[in-house]
Structure formats: C-alpha cells, structure tokens
Amino acid sequence: MVREEQAGASPAIKDLAESFSIQSKVANRIWLAMLLPISLLLSKVQDDTRKLPFGLGEYSVDQFDVLIHFILVCMIISFTSARSGTLVPYDLAHSLCDEMTEFDGVKIKQRQFFTMLSHPTLNRTGSMISLSDTMFKNSKTVRLLSVHMYRITKYTAVAITLGLPCYAIIYAWRRILDKSSFLVIGAATAFGLVALACLFYVLLAEWKHTEQVFRKKVVQARISSKAASND
C-alpha cells in the first residue's frame, strides 16, 4: 500500500513529507513528555518533599517548583521549535502543488500523497478535508462542512496543545514568587517570558496557517461545485 502511494508521489513531495514527519515526531514526543512534569506540578501532595520519578532525587517543595519551572521552559522552547519546523515543509509542499499544471486532478492527488506519507502532528486535522476532496468532490455542502469542521477542530487542538503548557508555566511561576530568592524569581520570570513568547509565536503561525487553508478550501469547494453543476 505504501509503495503504491510513494510510486505516485513526486520526489519533492516525498522529501517534504519526510521532513515534515521528522519534525512532527519530535514535536509530538516532546509535548507528550511535558505531561509528566505538568502532572507532577499540578498534583496535590501534602508532604514537605517531592520525589521525581525514575529515581532522579527528592526535593523540597520550593526546590521542586523551581526545577519543574525551568524544565518546562526548556521543553516548551524545544516543542515550539519543532512545531514551527513542521509548518515550513507543509507550506512548501502545498506551494509546490499550486505551481503544478492541473491535469487529471494532479494537484489534489499530490496533496493527498503528502497527507498520506507524512506523520501527523497532535493538532493536525486537515485529513477530513482530504477525505471530502476524494469522496465528496461534487458536493458543495459536504465540502464546506468539512472545511468548517477543520477550522473548529484545528483551533480546539491548538488551544489544548499550546494552552496546557502556557497554564503550567504560569502556575509554576506563581508558586515560585512567594518562596524563592529575588535572583531565582528574576531568572524564572525572564525565562518564563521567553517560553510564553515562543508559545505566542507558534499561536500566531497556527492562526495564519489555519485561516489561509480555510479560505483556500472554501474557494476550491465553490469552484469545483460550479464546475460539477455545469457538467
């Protein structure tokens, strides 16, 4: 099955799908790994000390909050960097498809090859549009519905994947304020702002990307439905 899909995809599309997959796997793993320190941070424990898993040591509550805060800063920066890296090959692949000469649905096929050959991210929901392009290409209503569902589900996934680490880093910072020295608070504030800036940057990129895809797919759905009705 995979060999047949790759045989029909252009070399450039395959290379971009591989590049996308590398970055998406890294982003997915980092985000899932972030759930561990976030869970430890938000868990309710009455003891004066906290233990890290895997035998990584036992710390006082004050030290634990500081440690988790800086761990989250590093993981957020790594996650947002990897997530940003997925947007570049995605945009290049679809720009390449736009430049192709339309013949026997070659543009749609190459977009579908890219979707099938690339590893999905945690907030990638464009597959429902690809499905409607294939199975309901003559139905304007279904295609428009799938485009709106893409927009809704995309923003829902973005809100969760970016909102959870954003909440955690602010929560950790607020716990540090009343317990740590001025130097630690200053460092936590500075590095925390860097992490929040990274999340905000990716949020803007996701918003711009989603709206571009949404507008393009709405136009394509209307054009294809008119062409089908003329036939």
Short mmCIF file of the C-alpha atoms (twelve columns), coordinates in Angstrom:
data_MODEL
# 
_entry.id   MODEL 
# 
loop_
_atom_site.group_PDB 
_atom_site.id 
_atom_site.type_symbol 
_atom_site.label_atom_id 
_atom_site.label_alt_id 
_atom_site.label_comp_id 
_atom_site.label_asym_id 
_atom_site.label_seq_id 
_atom_site.Cartn_x 
_atom_site.Cartn_y 
_atom_site.Cartn_z 
_atom_site.pdbx_PDB_model_num 
ATOM 1   C CA . MET A 1   0.000   0.000  0.000   1 
ATOM 2   C CA . VAL A 2   2.760   2.433  0.985   1 
ATOM 3   C CA . ARG A 3   4.824   1.506  -2.067  1 
ATOM 4   C CA . GLU A 4   1.912   2.293  -4.366  1 
ATOM 5   C CA . GLU A 5   1.412   5.666  -2.689  1 
ATOM 6   C CA . GLN A 6   5.097   6.556  -2.942  1 
ATOM 7   C CA . ALA A 7   5.234   5.487  -6.591  1 
ATOM 8   C CA . GLY A 8   2.692   8.167  -7.477  1 
ATOM 9   C CA . ALA A 9   4.176   10.953 -5.405  1 
ATOM 10  C CA . SER A 10  6.759   13.288 -6.884  1 
ATOM 11  C CA . PRO A 11  10.272  13.155 -5.367  1 
ATOM 12  C CA . ALA A 12  9.907   16.676 -3.973  1 
ATOM 13  C CA . ILE A 13  6.629   15.786 -2.255  1 
ATOM 14  C CA . LYS A 14  8.216   12.687 -0.708  1 
ATOM 15  C CA . ASP A 15  11.193  14.683 0.563   1 
ATOM 16  C CA . LEU A 16  8.951   17.345 2.083   1 
ATOM 17  C CA . ALA A 17  6.709   14.691 3.657   1 
ATOM 18  C CA . GLU A 18  9.774   13.075 5.232   1 
ATOM 19  C CA . SER A 19  10.973  16.435 6.556   1 
ATOM 20  C CA . PHE A 20  7.522   17.155 7.963   1 
ATOM 21  C CA . SER A 21  7.409   13.731 9.603   1 
ATOM 22  C CA . ILE A 22  10.761  14.178 11.357  1 
ATOM 23  C CA . GLN A 23  9.700   17.466 12.930  1 
ATOM 24  C CA . SER A 24  6.196   16.232 13.794  1 
ATOM 25  C CA . LYS A 25  7.526   13.146 15.595  1 
ATOM 26  C CA . VAL A 26  9.859   15.320 17.676  1 
ATOM 27  C CA . ALA A 27  7.069   17.793 18.481  1 
ATOM 28  C CA . ASN A 28  4.647   15.006 19.445  1 
ATOM 29  C CA . ARG A 29  7.153   13.296 21.733  1 
ATOM 30  C CA . ILE A 30  8.166   16.498 23.483  1 
ATOM 31  C CA . TRP A 31  4.557   17.519 24.090  1 
ATOM 32  C CA . LEU A 32  3.655   14.096 25.485  1 
ATOM 33  C CA . ALA A 33  6.805   14.177 27.635  1 
ATOM 34  C CA . MET A 34  5.696   17.557 29.017  1 
ATOM 35  C CA . LEU A 35  2.668   15.865 30.530  1 
ATOM 36  C CA . LEU A 36  4.912   14.283 33.173  1 
ATOM 37  C CA . PRO A 37  6.294   17.483 34.760  1 
ATOM 38  C CA . ILE A 38  2.901   19.167 34.323  1 
ATOM 39  C CA . SER A 39  1.189   16.295 36.142  1 
ATOM 40  C CA . LEU A 40  3.761   16.418 38.928  1 
ATOM 41  C CA . LEU A 41  3.335   20.170 39.234  1 
ATOM 42  C CA . LEU A 42  -0.453  20.137 39.381  1 
ATOM 43  C CA . SER A 43  -0.794  17.098 41.648  1 
ATOM 44  C CA . LYS A 44  -1.909  17.766 45.216  1 
ATOM 45  C CA . VAL A 45  0.644   16.478 47.728  1 
ATOM 46  C CA . GLN A 46  0.727   17.439 51.407  1 
ATOM 47  C CA . ASP A 47  4.329   16.327 52.069  1 
ATOM 48  C CA . ASP A 48  7.164   18.803 52.513  1 
ATOM 49  C CA . THR A 49  9.261   16.953 49.943  1 
ATOM 50  C CA . ARG A 50  8.556   15.760 46.418  1 
ATOM 51  C CA . LYS A 51  10.163  12.860 44.599  1 
ATOM 52  C CA . LEU A 52  10.936  12.862 40.908  1 
ATOM 53  C CA . PRO A 53  10.224  9.630  39.020  1 
ATOM 54  C CA . PHE A 54  12.910  7.239  37.754  1 
ATOM 55  C CA . GLY A 55  14.994  7.759  40.890  1 
ATOM 56  C CA . LEU A 56  16.009  11.319 39.942  1 
ATOM 57  C CA . GLY A 57  16.034  12.534 43.516  1 
ATOM 58  C CA . GLU A 58  13.949  14.041 46.313  1 
ATOM 59  C CA . TYR A 59  13.494  17.790 46.679  1 
ATOM 60  C CA . SER A 60  11.798  20.241 48.960  1 
ATOM 61  C CA . VAL A 61  8.587   21.784 47.645  1 
ATOM 62  C CA . ASP A 62  10.349  25.101 46.971  1 
ATOM 63  C CA . GLN A 63  13.167  23.432 45.034  1 
ATOM 64  C CA . PHE A 64  10.713  21.203 43.214  1 
ATOM 65  C CA . ASP A 65  8.672   24.127 41.880  1 
ATOM 66  C CA . VAL A 66  11.787  25.904 40.634  1 
ATOM 67  C CA . LEU A 67  13.107  22.733 38.995  1 
ATOM 68  C CA . ILE A 68  9.815   21.990 37.235  1 
ATOM 69  C CA . HIS A 69  9.552   25.595 36.043  1 
ATOM 70  C CA . PHE A 70  12.924  25.536 34.305  1 
ATOM 71  C CA . ILE A 71  12.315  22.043 32.899  1 
ATOM 72  C CA . LEU A 72  9.064   23.305 31.372  1 
ATOM 73  C CA . VAL A 73  10.849  26.326 29.903  1 
ATOM 74  C CA . CYS A 74  13.332  24.065 28.101  1 
ATOM 75  C CA . MET A 75  10.630  21.679 26.889  1 
ATOM 76  C CA . ILE A 76  8.364   24.496 25.666  1 
ATOM 77  C CA . ILE A 77  11.196  26.031 23.654  1 
ATOM 78  C CA . SER A 78  12.024  22.637 22.137  1 
ATOM 79  C CA . PHE A 79  8.368   21.874 21.377  1 
ATOM 80  C CA . THR A 80  7.635   25.208 19.731  1 
ATOM 81  C CA . SER A 81  10.825  24.957 17.674  1 
ATOM 82  C CA . ALA A 82  9.855   21.514 16.382  1 
ATOM 83  C CA . ARG A 83  6.265   22.592 15.766  1 
ATOM 84  C CA . SER A 84  7.462   25.607 13.782  1 
ATOM 85  C CA . GLY A 85  9.628   23.237 11.784  1 
ATOM 86  C CA . THR A 86  6.566   21.334 10.581  1 
ATOM 87  C CA . LEU A 87  4.962   24.430 9.070   1 
ATOM 88  C CA . VAL A 88  7.825   25.102 6.656   1 
ATOM 89  C CA . PRO A 89  7.727   21.805 4.684   1 
ATOM 90  C CA . TYR A 90  3.916   21.875 4.814   1 
ATOM 91  C CA . ASP A 91  3.739   25.298 3.185   1 
ATOM 92  C CA . LEU A 92  6.451   24.372 0.666   1 
ATOM 93  C CA . ALA A 93  4.616   21.192 -0.322  1 
ATOM 94  C CA . HIS A 94  1.310   22.955 -0.916  1 
ATOM 95  C CA . SER A 95  3.003   25.854 -2.719  1 
ATOM 96  C CA . LEU A 96  4.625   23.264 -4.976  1 
ATOM 97  C CA . CYS A 97  1.225   21.695 -5.633  1 
ATOM 98  C CA . ASP A 98  -0.223  25.109 -6.503  1 
ATOM 99  C CA . GLU A 99  2.500   25.588 -9.136  1 
ATOM 100 C CA . MET A 100 1.735   22.253 -10.812 1 
ATOM 101 C CA . THR A 101 -0.248  22.193 -14.037 1 
ATOM 102 C CA . GLU A 102 -3.763  20.952 -13.387 1 
ATOM 103 C CA . PHE A 103 -4.209  17.731 -15.323 1 
ATOM 104 C CA . ASP A 104 -6.434  14.831 -14.293 1 
ATOM 105 C CA . GLY A 105 -6.578  16.106 -10.719 1 
ATOM 106 C CA . VAL A 106 -2.820  16.014 -10.250 1 
ATOM 107 C CA . LYS A 107 -2.845  18.835 -7.668  1 
ATOM 108 C CA . ILE A 108 -5.343  17.083 -5.425  1 
ATOM 109 C CA . LYS A 109 -3.509  13.760 -5.811  1 
ATOM 110 C CA . GLN A 110 -0.140  15.232 -4.836  1 
ATOM 111 C CA . ARG A 111 -1.707  16.931 -1.804  1 
ATOM 112 C CA . GLN A 112 -3.205  13.588 -0.803  1 
ATOM 113 C CA . PHE A 113 0.143   11.861 -1.247  1 
ATOM 114 C CA . PHE A 114 1.725   14.418 1.073   1 
ATOM 115 C CA . THR A 115 -1.014  13.821 3.651   1 
ATOM 116 C CA . MET A 116 -0.668  10.031 3.466   1 
ATOM 117 C CA . LEU A 117 3.132   9.947  3.533   1 
ATOM 118 C CA . SER A 118 3.667   12.458 6.342   1 
ATOM 119 C CA . HIS A 119 3.437   11.658 10.047  1 
ATOM 120 C CA . PRO A 120 0.551   13.556 11.699  1 
ATOM 121 C CA . THR A 121 1.004   16.078 14.483  1 
ATOM 122 C CA . LEU A 122 -1.175  16.210 17.584  1 
ATOM 123 C CA . ASN A 123 -3.164  19.136 16.169  1 
ATOM 124 C CA . ARG A 124 -3.259  18.182 12.502  1 
ATOM 125 C CA . THR A 125 -6.881  17.890 11.386  1 
ATOM 126 C CA . GLY A 126 -6.624  18.522 7.637   1 
ATOM 127 C CA . SER A 127 -7.251  14.855 6.765   1 
ATOM 128 C CA . MET A 128 -11.011 15.433 6.873   1 
ATOM 129 C CA . ILE A 129 -10.604 17.963 4.042   1 
ATOM 130 C CA . SER A 130 -8.593  15.441 2.016   1 
ATOM 131 C CA . LEU A 131 -11.344 12.886 2.573   1 
ATOM 132 C CA . SER A 132 -14.042 15.244 1.322   1 
ATOM 133 C CA . ASP A 133 -11.893 16.162 -1.716  1 
ATOM 134 C CA . THR A 134 -11.885 12.485 -2.668  1 
ATOM 135 C CA . MET A 135 -15.271 11.092 -1.650  1 
ATOM 136 C CA . PHE A 136 -17.485 14.195 -1.880  1 
ATOM 137 C CA . LYS A 137 -15.767 16.304 -4.507  1 
ATOM 138 C CA . ASN A 138 -19.079 17.121 -6.246  1 
ATOM 139 C CA . SER A 139 -20.930 18.055 -3.062  1 
ATOM 140 C CA . LYS A 140 -20.505 21.692 -2.123  1 
ATOM 141 C CA . THR A 141 -22.384 21.264 1.167   1 
ATOM 142 C CA . VAL A 142 -20.258 18.383 2.432   1 
ATOM 143 C CA . ARG A 143 -17.007 20.010 1.365   1 
ATOM 144 C CA . LEU A 144 -17.890 23.313 3.016   1 
ATOM 145 C CA . LEU A 145 -18.949 21.436 6.147   1 
ATOM 146 C CA . SER A 146 -15.618 19.606 6.249   1 
ATOM 147 C CA . VAL A 147 -13.742 22.904 5.861   1 
ATOM 148 C CA . HIS A 148 -15.622 24.455 8.792   1 
ATOM 149 C CA . MET A 149 -15.071 21.313 10.864  1 
ATOM 150 C CA . TYR A 150 -11.370 21.554 10.045  1 
ATOM 151 C CA . ARG A 151 -11.311 25.102 11.379  1 
ATOM 152 C CA . ILE A 152 -13.157 24.209 14.582  1 
ATOM 153 C CA . THR A 153 -11.153 21.092 15.379  1 
ATOM 154 C CA . LYS A 154 -7.877  22.802 14.475  1 
ATOM 155 C CA . TYR A 155 -8.425  25.678 16.891  1 
ATOM 156 C CA . THR A 156 -9.585  23.232 19.572  1 
ATOM 157 C CA . ALA A 157 -6.403  21.180 19.226  1 
ATOM 158 C CA . VAL A 158 -4.214  24.299 19.126  1 
ATOM 159 C CA . ALA A 159 -5.878  25.662 22.258  1 
ATOM 160 C CA . ILE A 160 -5.129  22.446 24.145  1 
ATOM 161 C CA . THR A 161 -1.591  21.796 22.888  1 
ATOM 162 C CA . LEU A 162 -0.487  25.399 23.491  1 
ATOM 163 C CA . GLY A 163 -2.791  26.320 26.356  1 
ATOM 164 C CA . LEU A 164 -1.800  23.487 28.687  1 
ATOM 165 C CA . PRO A 165 1.957   24.302 28.792  1 
ATOM 166 C CA . CYS A 166 1.093   28.020 28.970  1 
ATOM 167 C CA . TYR A 167 -1.075  27.438 32.043  1 
ATOM 168 C CA . ALA A 168 1.559   25.185 33.626  1 
ATOM 169 C CA . ILE A 169 4.435   27.652 33.220  1 
ATOM 170 C CA . ILE A 170 2.366   30.485 34.727  1 
ATOM 171 C CA . TYR A 171 1.197   28.223 37.561  1 
ATOM 172 C CA . ALA A 172 4.793   27.209 38.369  1 
ATOM 173 C CA . TRP A 173 5.953   30.829 38.250  1 
ATOM 174 C CA . ARG A 174 3.250   31.952 40.677  1 
ATOM 175 C CA . ARG A 175 4.263   29.209 43.126  1 
ATOM 176 C CA . ILE A 176 7.868   30.433 42.969  1 
ATOM 177 C CA . LEU A 177 7.043   34.080 43.746  1 
ATOM 178 C CA . ASP A 178 6.485   33.738 47.496  1 
ATOM 179 C CA . LYS A 179 9.095   31.068 48.192  1 
ATOM 180 C CA . SER A 180 12.306  31.880 46.333  1 
ATOM 181 C CA . SER A 181 15.050  34.465 46.371  1 
ATOM 182 C CA . PHE A 182 14.999  37.581 44.241  1 
ATOM 183 C CA . LEU A 183 17.617  36.106 41.886  1 
ATOM 184 C CA . VAL A 184 15.608  32.923 41.305  1 
ATOM 185 C CA . ILE A 185 12.395  34.886 40.782  1 
ATOM 186 C CA . GLY A 186 14.111  37.171 38.283  1 
ATOM 187 C CA . ALA A 187 15.551  34.251 36.314  1 
ATOM 188 C CA . ALA A 188 12.244  32.363 36.395  1 
ATOM 189 C CA . THR A 189 10.402  35.452 35.178  1 
ATOM 190 C CA . ALA A 190 12.832  36.152 32.345  1 
ATOM 191 C CA . PHE A 191 12.987  32.561 31.090  1 
ATOM 192 C CA . GLY A 192 9.253   32.116 31.590  1 
ATOM 193 C CA . LEU A 193 8.578   35.124 29.370  1 
ATOM 194 C CA . VAL A 194 10.798  33.577 26.703  1 
ATOM 195 C CA . ALA A 195 8.759   30.370 26.843  1 
ATOM 196 C CA . LEU A 196 5.478   32.306 26.676  1 
ATOM 197 C CA . ALA A 197 6.790   34.315 23.719  1 
ATOM 198 C CA . CYS A 198 7.585   31.055 21.904  1 
ATOM 199 C CA . LEU A 199 4.064   29.775 22.534  1 
ATOM 200 C CA . PHE A 200 2.554   33.057 21.334  1 
ATOM 201 C CA . TYR A 201 4.712   32.989 18.188  1 
ATOM 202 C CA . VAL A 202 3.526   29.490 17.322  1 
ATOM 203 C CA . LEU A 203 -0.065  30.513 18.088  1 
ATOM 204 C CA . LEU A 204 0.182   33.346 15.543  1 
ATOM 205 C CA . ALA A 205 1.718   30.990 12.978  1 
ATOM 206 C CA . GLU A 206 -1.040  28.412 13.569  1 
ATOM 207 C CA . TRP A 207 -3.730  31.078 13.244  1 
ATOM 208 C CA . LYS A 208 -2.306  32.436 9.985   1 
ATOM 209 C CA . HIS A 209 -1.794  28.951 8.580   1 
ATOM 210 C CA . THR A 210 -5.304  27.793 9.524   1 
ATOM 211 C CA . GLU A 211 -7.007  30.845 8.048   1 
ATOM 212 C CA . GLN A 212 -5.035  30.526 4.790   1 
ATOM 213 C CA . VAL A 213 -6.051  26.884 4.421   1 
ATOM 214 C CA . PHE A 214 -9.649  27.689 5.354   1 
ATOM 215 C CA . ARG A 215 -10.045 30.473 2.771   1 
ATOM 216 C CA . LYS A 216 -8.338  28.451 0.049   1 
ATOM 217 C CA . LYS A 217 -10.502 25.387 0.642   1 
ATOM 218 C CA . VAL A 218 -13.727 27.401 0.712   1 
ATOM 219 C CA . VAL A 219 -12.882 28.882 -2.709  1 
ATOM 220 C CA . GLN A 220 -11.933 25.465 -4.095  1 
ATOM 221 C CA . ALA A 221 -15.163 23.907 -2.850  1 
ATOM 222 C CA . ARG A 222 -17.251 26.593 -4.534  1 
ATOM 223 C CA . ILE A 223 -15.328 26.401 -7.813  1 
ATOM 224 C CA . SER A 224 -15.486 22.602 -8.002  1 
ATOM 225 C CA . SER A 225 -19.213 22.553 -7.213  1 
ATOM 226 C CA . LYS A 226 -19.888 25.082 -10.004 1 
ATOM 227 C CA . ALA A 227 -17.828 23.039 -12.450 1 
ATOM 228 C CA . ALA A 228 -19.736 19.891 -11.495 1 
ATOM 229 C CA . SER A 229 -23.104 21.600 -11.952 1 
ATOM 230 C CA . ASN A 230 -22.066 22.889 -15.409 1 
ATOM 231 C CA . ASP A 231 -21.163 19.369 -16.476 1 
# 
